[in-house]
Coordinates of C-alpha atoms in Angstrom, one line a residue:
X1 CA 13.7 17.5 38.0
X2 CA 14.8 14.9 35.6
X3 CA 17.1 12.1 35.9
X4 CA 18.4 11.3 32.6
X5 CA 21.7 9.5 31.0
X6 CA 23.8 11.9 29.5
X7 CA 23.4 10.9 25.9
X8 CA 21.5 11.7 22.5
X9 CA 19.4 9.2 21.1
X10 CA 19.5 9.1 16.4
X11 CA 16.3 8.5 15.1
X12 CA 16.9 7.4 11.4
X13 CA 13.8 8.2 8.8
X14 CA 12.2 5.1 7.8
X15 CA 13.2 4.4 4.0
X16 CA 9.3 4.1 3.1
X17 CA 7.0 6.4 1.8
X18 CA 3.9 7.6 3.9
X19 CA 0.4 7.2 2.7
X20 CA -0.3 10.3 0.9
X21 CA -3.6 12.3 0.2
X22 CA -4.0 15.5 -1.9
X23 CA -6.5 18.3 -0.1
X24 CA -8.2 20.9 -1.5
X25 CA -9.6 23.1 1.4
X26 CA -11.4 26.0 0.7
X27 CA -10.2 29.8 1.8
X28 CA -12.3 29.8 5.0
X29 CA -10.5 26.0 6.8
X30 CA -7.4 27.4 5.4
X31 CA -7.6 30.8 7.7
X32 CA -8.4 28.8 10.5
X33 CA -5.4 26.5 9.6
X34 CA -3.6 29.1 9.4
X35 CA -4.5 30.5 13.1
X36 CA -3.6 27.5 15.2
X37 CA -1.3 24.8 13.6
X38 CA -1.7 22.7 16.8
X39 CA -5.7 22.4 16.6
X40 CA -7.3 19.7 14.4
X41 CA -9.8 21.1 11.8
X42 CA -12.6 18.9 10.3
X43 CA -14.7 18.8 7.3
X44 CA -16.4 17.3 4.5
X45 CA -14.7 16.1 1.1
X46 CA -16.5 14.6 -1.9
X47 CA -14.0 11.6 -2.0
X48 CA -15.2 8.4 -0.2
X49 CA -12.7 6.2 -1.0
X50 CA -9.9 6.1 1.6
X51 CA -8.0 3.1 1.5
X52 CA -7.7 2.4 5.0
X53 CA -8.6 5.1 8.0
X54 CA -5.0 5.6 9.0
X55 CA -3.3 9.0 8.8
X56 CA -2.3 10.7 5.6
X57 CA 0.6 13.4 4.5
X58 CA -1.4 16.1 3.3
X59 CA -0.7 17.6 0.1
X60 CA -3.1 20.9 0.8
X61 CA -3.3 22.9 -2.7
X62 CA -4.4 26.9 -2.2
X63 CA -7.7 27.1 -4.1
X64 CA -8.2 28.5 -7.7
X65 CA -8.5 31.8 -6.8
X66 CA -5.1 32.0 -4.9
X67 CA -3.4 30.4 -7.7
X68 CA -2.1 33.5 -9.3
X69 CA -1.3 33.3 -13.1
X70 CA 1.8 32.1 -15.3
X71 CA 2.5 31.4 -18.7
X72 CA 0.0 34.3 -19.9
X73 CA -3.1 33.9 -18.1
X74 CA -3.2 29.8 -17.4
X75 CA -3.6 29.4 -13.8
X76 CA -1.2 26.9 -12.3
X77 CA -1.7 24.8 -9.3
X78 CA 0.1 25.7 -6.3
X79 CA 0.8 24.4 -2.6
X80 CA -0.6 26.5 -0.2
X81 CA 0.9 24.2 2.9
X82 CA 1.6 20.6 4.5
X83 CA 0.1 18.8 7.3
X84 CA -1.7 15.4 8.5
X85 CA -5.0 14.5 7.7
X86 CA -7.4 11.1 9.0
X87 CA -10.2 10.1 7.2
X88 CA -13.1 9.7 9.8
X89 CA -16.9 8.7 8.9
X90 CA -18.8 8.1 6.0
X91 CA -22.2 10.1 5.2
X92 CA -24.1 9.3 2.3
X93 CA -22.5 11.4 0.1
X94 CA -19.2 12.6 0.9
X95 CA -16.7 11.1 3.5
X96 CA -15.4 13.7 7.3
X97 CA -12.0 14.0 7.2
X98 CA -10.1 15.9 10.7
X99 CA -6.5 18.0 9.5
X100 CA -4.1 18.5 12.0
X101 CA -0.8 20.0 11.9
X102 CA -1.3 22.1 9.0
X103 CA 1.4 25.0 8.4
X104 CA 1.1 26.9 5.3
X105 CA 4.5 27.4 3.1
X106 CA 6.4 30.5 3.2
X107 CA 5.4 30.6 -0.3
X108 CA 3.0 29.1 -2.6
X109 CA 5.0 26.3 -4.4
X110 CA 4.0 24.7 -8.1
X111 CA 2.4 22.0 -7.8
X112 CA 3.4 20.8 -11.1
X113 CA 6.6 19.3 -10.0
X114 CA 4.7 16.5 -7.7
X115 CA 4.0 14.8 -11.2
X116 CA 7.1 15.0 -13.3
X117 CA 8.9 11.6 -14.5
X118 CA 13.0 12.4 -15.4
X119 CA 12.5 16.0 -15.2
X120 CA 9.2 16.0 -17.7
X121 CA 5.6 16.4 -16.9
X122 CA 3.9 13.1 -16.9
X123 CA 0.3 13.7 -18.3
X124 CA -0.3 10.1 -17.2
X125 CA 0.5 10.3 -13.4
X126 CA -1.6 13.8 -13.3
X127 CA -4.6 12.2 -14.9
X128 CA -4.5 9.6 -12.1
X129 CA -3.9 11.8 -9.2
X130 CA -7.2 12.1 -7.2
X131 CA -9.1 15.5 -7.4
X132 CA -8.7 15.2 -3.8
X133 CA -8.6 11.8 -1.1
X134 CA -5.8 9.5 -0.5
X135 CA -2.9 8.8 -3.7
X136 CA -2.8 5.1 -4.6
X137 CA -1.1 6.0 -7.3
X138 CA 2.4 6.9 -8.1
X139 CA 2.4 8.0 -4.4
X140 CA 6.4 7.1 -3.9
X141 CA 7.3 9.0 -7.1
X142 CA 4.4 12.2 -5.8
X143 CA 6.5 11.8 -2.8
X144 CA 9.8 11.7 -4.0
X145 CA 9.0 14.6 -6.0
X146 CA 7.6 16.8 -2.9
X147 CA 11.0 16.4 -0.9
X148 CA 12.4 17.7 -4.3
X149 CA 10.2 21.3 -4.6
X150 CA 12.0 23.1 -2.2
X151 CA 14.2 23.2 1.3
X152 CA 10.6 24.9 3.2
X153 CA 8.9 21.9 1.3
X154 CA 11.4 19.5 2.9
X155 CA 12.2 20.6 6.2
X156 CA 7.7 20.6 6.4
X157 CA 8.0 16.9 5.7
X158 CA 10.6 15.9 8.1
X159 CA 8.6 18.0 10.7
X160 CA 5.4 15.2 9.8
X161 CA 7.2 12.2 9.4
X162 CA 7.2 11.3 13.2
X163 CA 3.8 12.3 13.4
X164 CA 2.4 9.8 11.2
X165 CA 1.1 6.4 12.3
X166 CA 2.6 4.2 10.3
X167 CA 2.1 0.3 11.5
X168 CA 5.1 -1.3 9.6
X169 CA 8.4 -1.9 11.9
X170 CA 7.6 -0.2 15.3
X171 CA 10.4 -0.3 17.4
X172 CA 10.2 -1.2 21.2
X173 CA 11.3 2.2 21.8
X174 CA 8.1 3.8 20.3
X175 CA 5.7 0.8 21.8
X176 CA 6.8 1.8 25.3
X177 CA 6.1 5.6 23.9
X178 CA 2.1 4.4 23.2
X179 CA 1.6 2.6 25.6
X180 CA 2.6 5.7 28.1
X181 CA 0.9 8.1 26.0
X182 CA -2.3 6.1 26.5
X183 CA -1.7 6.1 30.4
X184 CA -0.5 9.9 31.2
X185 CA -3.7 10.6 29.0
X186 CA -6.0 8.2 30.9
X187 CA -4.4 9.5 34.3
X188 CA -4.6 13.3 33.1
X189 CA -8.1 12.8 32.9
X190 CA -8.8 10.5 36.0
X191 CA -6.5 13.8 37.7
X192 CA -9.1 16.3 36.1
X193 CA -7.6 17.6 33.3
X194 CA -9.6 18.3 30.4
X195 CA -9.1 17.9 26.6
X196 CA -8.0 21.2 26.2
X197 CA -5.7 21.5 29.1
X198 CA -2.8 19.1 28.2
X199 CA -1.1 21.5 25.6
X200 CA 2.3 19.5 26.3
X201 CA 0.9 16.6 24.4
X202 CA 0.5 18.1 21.4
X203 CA 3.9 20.2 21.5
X204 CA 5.5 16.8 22.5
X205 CA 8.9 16.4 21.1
X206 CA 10.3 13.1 19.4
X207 CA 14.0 14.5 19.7
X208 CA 13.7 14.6 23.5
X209 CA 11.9 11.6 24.2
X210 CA 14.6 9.0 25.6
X211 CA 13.3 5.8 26.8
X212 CA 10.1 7.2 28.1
X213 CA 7.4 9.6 26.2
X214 CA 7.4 12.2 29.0
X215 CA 11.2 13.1 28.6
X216 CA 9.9 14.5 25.2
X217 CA 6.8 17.1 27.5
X218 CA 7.5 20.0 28.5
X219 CA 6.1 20.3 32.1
X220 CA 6.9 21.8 34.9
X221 CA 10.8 21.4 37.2
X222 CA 9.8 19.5 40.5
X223 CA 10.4 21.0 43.8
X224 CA 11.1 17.9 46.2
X225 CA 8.7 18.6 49.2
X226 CA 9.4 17.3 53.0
X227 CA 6.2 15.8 52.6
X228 CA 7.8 12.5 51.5
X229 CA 5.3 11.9 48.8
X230 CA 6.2 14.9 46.0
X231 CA 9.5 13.4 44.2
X232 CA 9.6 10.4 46.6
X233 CA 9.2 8.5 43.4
X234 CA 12.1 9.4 41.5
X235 CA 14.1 10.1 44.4
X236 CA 13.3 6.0 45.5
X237 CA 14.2 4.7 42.0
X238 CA 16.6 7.2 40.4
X239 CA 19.7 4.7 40.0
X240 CA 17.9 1.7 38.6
X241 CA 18.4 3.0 34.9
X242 CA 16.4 5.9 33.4
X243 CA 14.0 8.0 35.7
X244 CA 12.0 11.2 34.5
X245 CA 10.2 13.3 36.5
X246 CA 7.4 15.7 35.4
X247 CA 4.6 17.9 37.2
X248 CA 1.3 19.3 35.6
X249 CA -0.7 21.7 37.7
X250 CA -3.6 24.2 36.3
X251 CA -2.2 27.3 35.6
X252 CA -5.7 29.1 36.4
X253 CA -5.5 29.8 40.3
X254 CA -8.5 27.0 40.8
X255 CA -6.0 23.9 41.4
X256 CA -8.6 22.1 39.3
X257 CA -5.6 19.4 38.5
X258 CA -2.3 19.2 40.1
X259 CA -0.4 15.6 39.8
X260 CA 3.1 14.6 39.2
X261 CA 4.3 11.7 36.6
X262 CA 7.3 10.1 36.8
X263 CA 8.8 7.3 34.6
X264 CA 11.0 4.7 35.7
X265 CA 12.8 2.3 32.8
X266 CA 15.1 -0.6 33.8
X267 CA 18.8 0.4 32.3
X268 CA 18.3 -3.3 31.0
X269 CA 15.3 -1.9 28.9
X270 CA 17.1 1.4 28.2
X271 CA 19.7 -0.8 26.4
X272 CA 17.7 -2.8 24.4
X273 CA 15.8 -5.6 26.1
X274 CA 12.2 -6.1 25.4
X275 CA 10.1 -4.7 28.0
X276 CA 6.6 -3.9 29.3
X277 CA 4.7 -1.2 31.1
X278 CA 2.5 -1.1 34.2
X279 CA 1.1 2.7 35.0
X280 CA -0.2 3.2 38.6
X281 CA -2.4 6.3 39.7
X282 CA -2.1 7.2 43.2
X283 CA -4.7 9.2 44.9
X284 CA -3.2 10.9 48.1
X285 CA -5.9 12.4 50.0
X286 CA -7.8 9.0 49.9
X287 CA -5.0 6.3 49.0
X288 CA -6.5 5.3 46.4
X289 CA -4.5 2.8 44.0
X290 CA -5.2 1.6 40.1
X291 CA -2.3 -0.6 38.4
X292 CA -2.6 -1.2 34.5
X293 CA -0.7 -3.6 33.4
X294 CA -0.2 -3.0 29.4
X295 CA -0.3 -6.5 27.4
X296 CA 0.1 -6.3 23.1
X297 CA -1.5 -9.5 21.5
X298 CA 0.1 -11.4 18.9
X299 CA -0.5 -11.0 15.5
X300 CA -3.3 -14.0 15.8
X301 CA -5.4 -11.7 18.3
X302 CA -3.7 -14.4 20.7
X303 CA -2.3 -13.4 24.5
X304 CA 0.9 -15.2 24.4
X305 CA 1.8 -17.2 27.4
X306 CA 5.1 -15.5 28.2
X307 CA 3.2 -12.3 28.8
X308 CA 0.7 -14.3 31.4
X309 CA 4.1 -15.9 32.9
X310 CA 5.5 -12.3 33.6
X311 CA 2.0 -11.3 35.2
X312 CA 1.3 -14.0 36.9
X313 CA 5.1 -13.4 38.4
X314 CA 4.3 -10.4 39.5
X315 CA 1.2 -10.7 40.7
X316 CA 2.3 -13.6 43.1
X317 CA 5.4 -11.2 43.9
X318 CA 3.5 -7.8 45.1
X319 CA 2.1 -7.6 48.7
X320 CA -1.8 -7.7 49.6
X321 CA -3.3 -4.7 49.9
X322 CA -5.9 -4.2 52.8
X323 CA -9.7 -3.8 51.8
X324 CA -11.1 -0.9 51.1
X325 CA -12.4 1.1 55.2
X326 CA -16.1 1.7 54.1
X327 CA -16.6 5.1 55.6
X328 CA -20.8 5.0 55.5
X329 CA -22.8 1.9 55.4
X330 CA -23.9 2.6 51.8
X331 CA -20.1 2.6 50.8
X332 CA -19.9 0.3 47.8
X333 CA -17.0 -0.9 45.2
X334 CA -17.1 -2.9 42.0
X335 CA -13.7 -4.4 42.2
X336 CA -11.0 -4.3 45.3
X337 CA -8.4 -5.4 43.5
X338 CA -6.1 -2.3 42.0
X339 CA -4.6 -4.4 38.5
X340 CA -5.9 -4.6 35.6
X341 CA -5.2 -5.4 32.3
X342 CA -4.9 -2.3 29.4
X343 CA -5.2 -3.7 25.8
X344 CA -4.9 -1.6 22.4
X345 CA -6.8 -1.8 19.5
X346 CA -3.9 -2.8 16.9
X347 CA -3.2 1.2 16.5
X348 CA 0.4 3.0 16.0
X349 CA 2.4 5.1 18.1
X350 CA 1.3 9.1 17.5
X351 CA 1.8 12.0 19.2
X352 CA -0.3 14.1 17.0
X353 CA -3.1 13.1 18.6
X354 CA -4.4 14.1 22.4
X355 CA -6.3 11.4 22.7
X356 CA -6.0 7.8 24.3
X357 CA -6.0 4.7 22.3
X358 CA -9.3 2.5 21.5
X359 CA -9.5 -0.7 23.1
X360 CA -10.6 -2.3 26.7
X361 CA -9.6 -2.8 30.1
X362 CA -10.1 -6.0 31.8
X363 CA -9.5 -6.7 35.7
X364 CA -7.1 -9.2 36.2
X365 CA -9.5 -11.9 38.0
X366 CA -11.1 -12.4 34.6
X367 CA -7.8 -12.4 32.5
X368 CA -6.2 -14.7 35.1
X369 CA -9.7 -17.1 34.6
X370 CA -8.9 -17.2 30.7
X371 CA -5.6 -18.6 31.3
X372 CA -6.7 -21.3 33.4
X373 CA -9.1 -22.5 30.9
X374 CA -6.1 -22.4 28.7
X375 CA -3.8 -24.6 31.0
X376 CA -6.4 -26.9 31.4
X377 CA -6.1 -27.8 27.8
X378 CA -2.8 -28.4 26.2
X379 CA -1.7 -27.4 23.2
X380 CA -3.5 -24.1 22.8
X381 CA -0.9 -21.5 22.9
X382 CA -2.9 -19.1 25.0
X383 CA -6.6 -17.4 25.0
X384 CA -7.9 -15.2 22.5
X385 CA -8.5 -11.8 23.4
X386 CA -11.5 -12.3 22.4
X387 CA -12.4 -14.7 25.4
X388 CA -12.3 -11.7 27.5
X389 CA -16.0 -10.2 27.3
X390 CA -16.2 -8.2 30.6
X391 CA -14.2 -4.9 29.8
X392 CA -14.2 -1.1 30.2
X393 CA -13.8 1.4 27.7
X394 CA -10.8 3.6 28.5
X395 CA -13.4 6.8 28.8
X396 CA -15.8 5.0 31.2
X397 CA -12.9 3.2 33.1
X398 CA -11.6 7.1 33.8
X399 CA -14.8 8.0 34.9
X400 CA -15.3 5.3 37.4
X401 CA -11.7 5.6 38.8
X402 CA -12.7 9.4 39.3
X403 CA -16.0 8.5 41.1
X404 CA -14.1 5.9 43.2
X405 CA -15.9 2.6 42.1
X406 CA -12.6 1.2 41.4
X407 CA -9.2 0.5 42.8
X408 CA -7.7 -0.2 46.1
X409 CA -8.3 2.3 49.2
X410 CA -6.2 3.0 52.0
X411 CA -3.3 2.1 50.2
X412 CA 0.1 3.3 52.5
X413 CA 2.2 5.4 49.5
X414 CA 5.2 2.9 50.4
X415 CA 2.8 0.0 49.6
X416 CA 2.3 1.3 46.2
X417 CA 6.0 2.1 46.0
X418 CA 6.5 -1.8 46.8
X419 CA 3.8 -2.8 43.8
X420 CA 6.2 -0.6 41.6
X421 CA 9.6 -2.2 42.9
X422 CA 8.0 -5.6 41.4
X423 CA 7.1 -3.9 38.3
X424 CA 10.6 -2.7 37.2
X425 CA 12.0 -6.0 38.2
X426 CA 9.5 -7.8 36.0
X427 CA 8.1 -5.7 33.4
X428 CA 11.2 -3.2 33.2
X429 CA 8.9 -0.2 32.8
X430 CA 6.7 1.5 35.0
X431 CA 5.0 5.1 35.2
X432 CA 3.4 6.9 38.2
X433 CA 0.8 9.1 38.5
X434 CA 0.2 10.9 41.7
X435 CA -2.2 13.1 42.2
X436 CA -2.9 15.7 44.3
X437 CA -6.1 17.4 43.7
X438 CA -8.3 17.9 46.7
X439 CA -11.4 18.2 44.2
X440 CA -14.9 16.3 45.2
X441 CA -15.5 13.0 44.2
X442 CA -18.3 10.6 44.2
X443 CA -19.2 8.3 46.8
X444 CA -18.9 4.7 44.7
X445 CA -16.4 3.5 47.1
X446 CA -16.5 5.3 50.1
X447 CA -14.0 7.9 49.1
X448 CA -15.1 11.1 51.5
X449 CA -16.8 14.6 50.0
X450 CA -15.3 17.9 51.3
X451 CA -18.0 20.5 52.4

């Protein structure tokens, strides 16, 4: 069930051209290209020199001996398809680069064209064009020329173009869209999905994405239960601007996963104000609570001072939840407190990729200790993120929420529901994660095993 404003959101292209990078794959990772557009393929080129380790639009040329032959025997290049590739690692000789997205053309297209000058071939540009690796040459005139080859050729690129990560003019809209990426990922896999399970992700879709990123999955219609917890979110918050609703449940009988997200946006952010997100995972059989609070540093690597302000507002806003009931004397917790503090490595919104973002998690008691040491001397315009040296990585930080070492226990659903009142009246932004599963867990913090 989804409760969504009645309108259609225009995305215009950006007027820039992407990075580009010409592939030559052999016959054997273009079959398996070929098979499954939607998986991402690695392997080994000769070219080292990538310019940056960013995503790529991938020129991918068919190789020699699918080339055919024109003009009396002289073999011409052709395309064989179009996709995304990201360089990874360095070995000694040759540099790991993963291809996702790939779809070969309906037909293999001269190459020839992506280095022509006024309707001529320019001998120079070809000469300069990398046997194959990234094009730091003459890339917005390869590029201009590739939209150019043919409508297939075209209506590939406008399929990639959102796909891209491309770090130059974000907009709010597609912040909000990483930042709830990264915690329906982290969730999924506190929930128990695996990497192979969330399909939606990968099929996500930019046209449908409103003010949240799970308006744009395709998951499954809610059925509001009597139990007062399934759709009690949405239902709760459903006139205070933009609410979606979506559920995820394994499809293989064993009820290994089954959790609900639902995404609440102030209609002040849904019209353009600056905003922030907190994403909450709710535990039902054990009441178990984690709140991450998602902060962007400056461009200095500083935490600015309004986003502490807005934290601190909160924090002193939201109602104390009781301690954790230690169920066995050897019950045991690293933290109590449920918020904590979700910062990204300086990386761009993506959907092409099923992964969560690099960067830490800090609990808030430690964040809320670096801005005191900054108040206490004025004039610095707030701590360095840096300053913060306790952290989780987000994979270890999943892991621990799973095993119940961290976050709140016997936390009353309308306590939680209270916590995420405050958010959307401070942050404008919040998403929810309850989940449902009934699986085993470890006993870090007391949380009970089922025979």
């Amino acid at each position: 069930m989804t409760f969504v404003q009645p309108r259609r959101l225009d995305f215009p292209s950006s007027g820039r051209s992407p990075r580009l990078a010409i592939l030559r794959p052999d016959e054997d990772l273009l079959r398996l290209l070929d098979a499954d557009h939607t998986k991402e393929r690695s392997y080994s080129q000769p070219c080292r020199d990538w310019p940056e380790v960013k995503s790529h639009l991938a020129i991918l040329l068919a190789p020699a001996d699918r080339q055919g032959d024109e003009d009396g025997g002289e073999q011409a290049e052709r395309i064989w398809g179009l996709g995304i590739v990201r360089p990874a690692h360095e070995t000694d000789r040759d540099r790991k680069v993963v291809v996702a997205r790939a779809r070969r053309l309906r037909g293999l297209v001269p190459a020839s064209g992506l280095w022509c000058a006024g309707g001529e071939r320019d001998t120079a540009l070809s000469k300069l064009l990398p046997e194959s690796g990234p094009v730091t040459v003459g890339a917005d005139t390869v590029f201009a020329n590739l939209r150019r080859v043919s409508p297939d050729v075209e209506a590939e690129v406008q399929r990639l173009m959102p796909l891209l990560d491309d770090a130059e003019g974000w907009s709010e809209r597609e912040l909000r869209w990483r930042d709830e990426r990264d915690a329906l990922l982290l969730f999924a896999k506190i929930a128990g999905l695996g990497r192979s399970d969330f399909s939606e992700v990968r099929l996500w879709e930019r046209t449908a994405a409103r003010a949240s990123f799970i308006s744009g999955l395709a998951g499954t219609e809610v059925q509001l239960m009597l139990d007062d917890v399934r759709g009690h979110t949405a239902t709760r918050f459903s006139g205070i601007g933009e609410t979606v609703v979506e559920a995820f449940a394994s499809s293989r009988g064993n009820r290994s996963y089954d959790f609900e997200a639902t995404s609440i946006t102030h209609q002040s952010v849904v019209d353009g104000r600056e905003g922030s997100l907190d994403a909450y995972y709710y535990h039902v059989d054990t009441r178990t609570l984690v709140t991450l609070r998602y902060v962007r540093p400056g461009p200095n690597g500083l935490l600015s001072l309004d986003a502490w302000h807005s934290l601190d507002e909160f924090h002193s806003s939201v109602h104390r939840l009781p301690r954790r009931d230690r169920r066995s004397p050897d019950a045991y917790s690293l933290l109590d407190d449920p918020l904590f503090l979700r910062i990204h490595e300086p990386e761009p919104f993506t959907a092409a990729l099923h992964r969560t973002s690099s960067g830490a998690i800090y609990p808030y008691d430690q964040v809320a200790a670096a801005f005191s040491a900054v108040a206490s001397k004025p004039g610095l315009p707030g701590p360095p993120v840096g300053a913060l040296a306790r952290h989780l990585v987000p994979t270890h930080f999943a892991q621990l929420v799973r095993d119940g070492w961290l976050g709140a226990g016997g936390v009353p659903f309308e306590a939680a529901l209270d916590w995420v009142e405050a958010t959307i009246d401070t942050a404008g932004v919040a998403l929810v994660v309850v989940d449902f599963s009934l699986r085993q867990r470890g006993n870090g913090s007391g949380i009970r095993t089922r025979a």
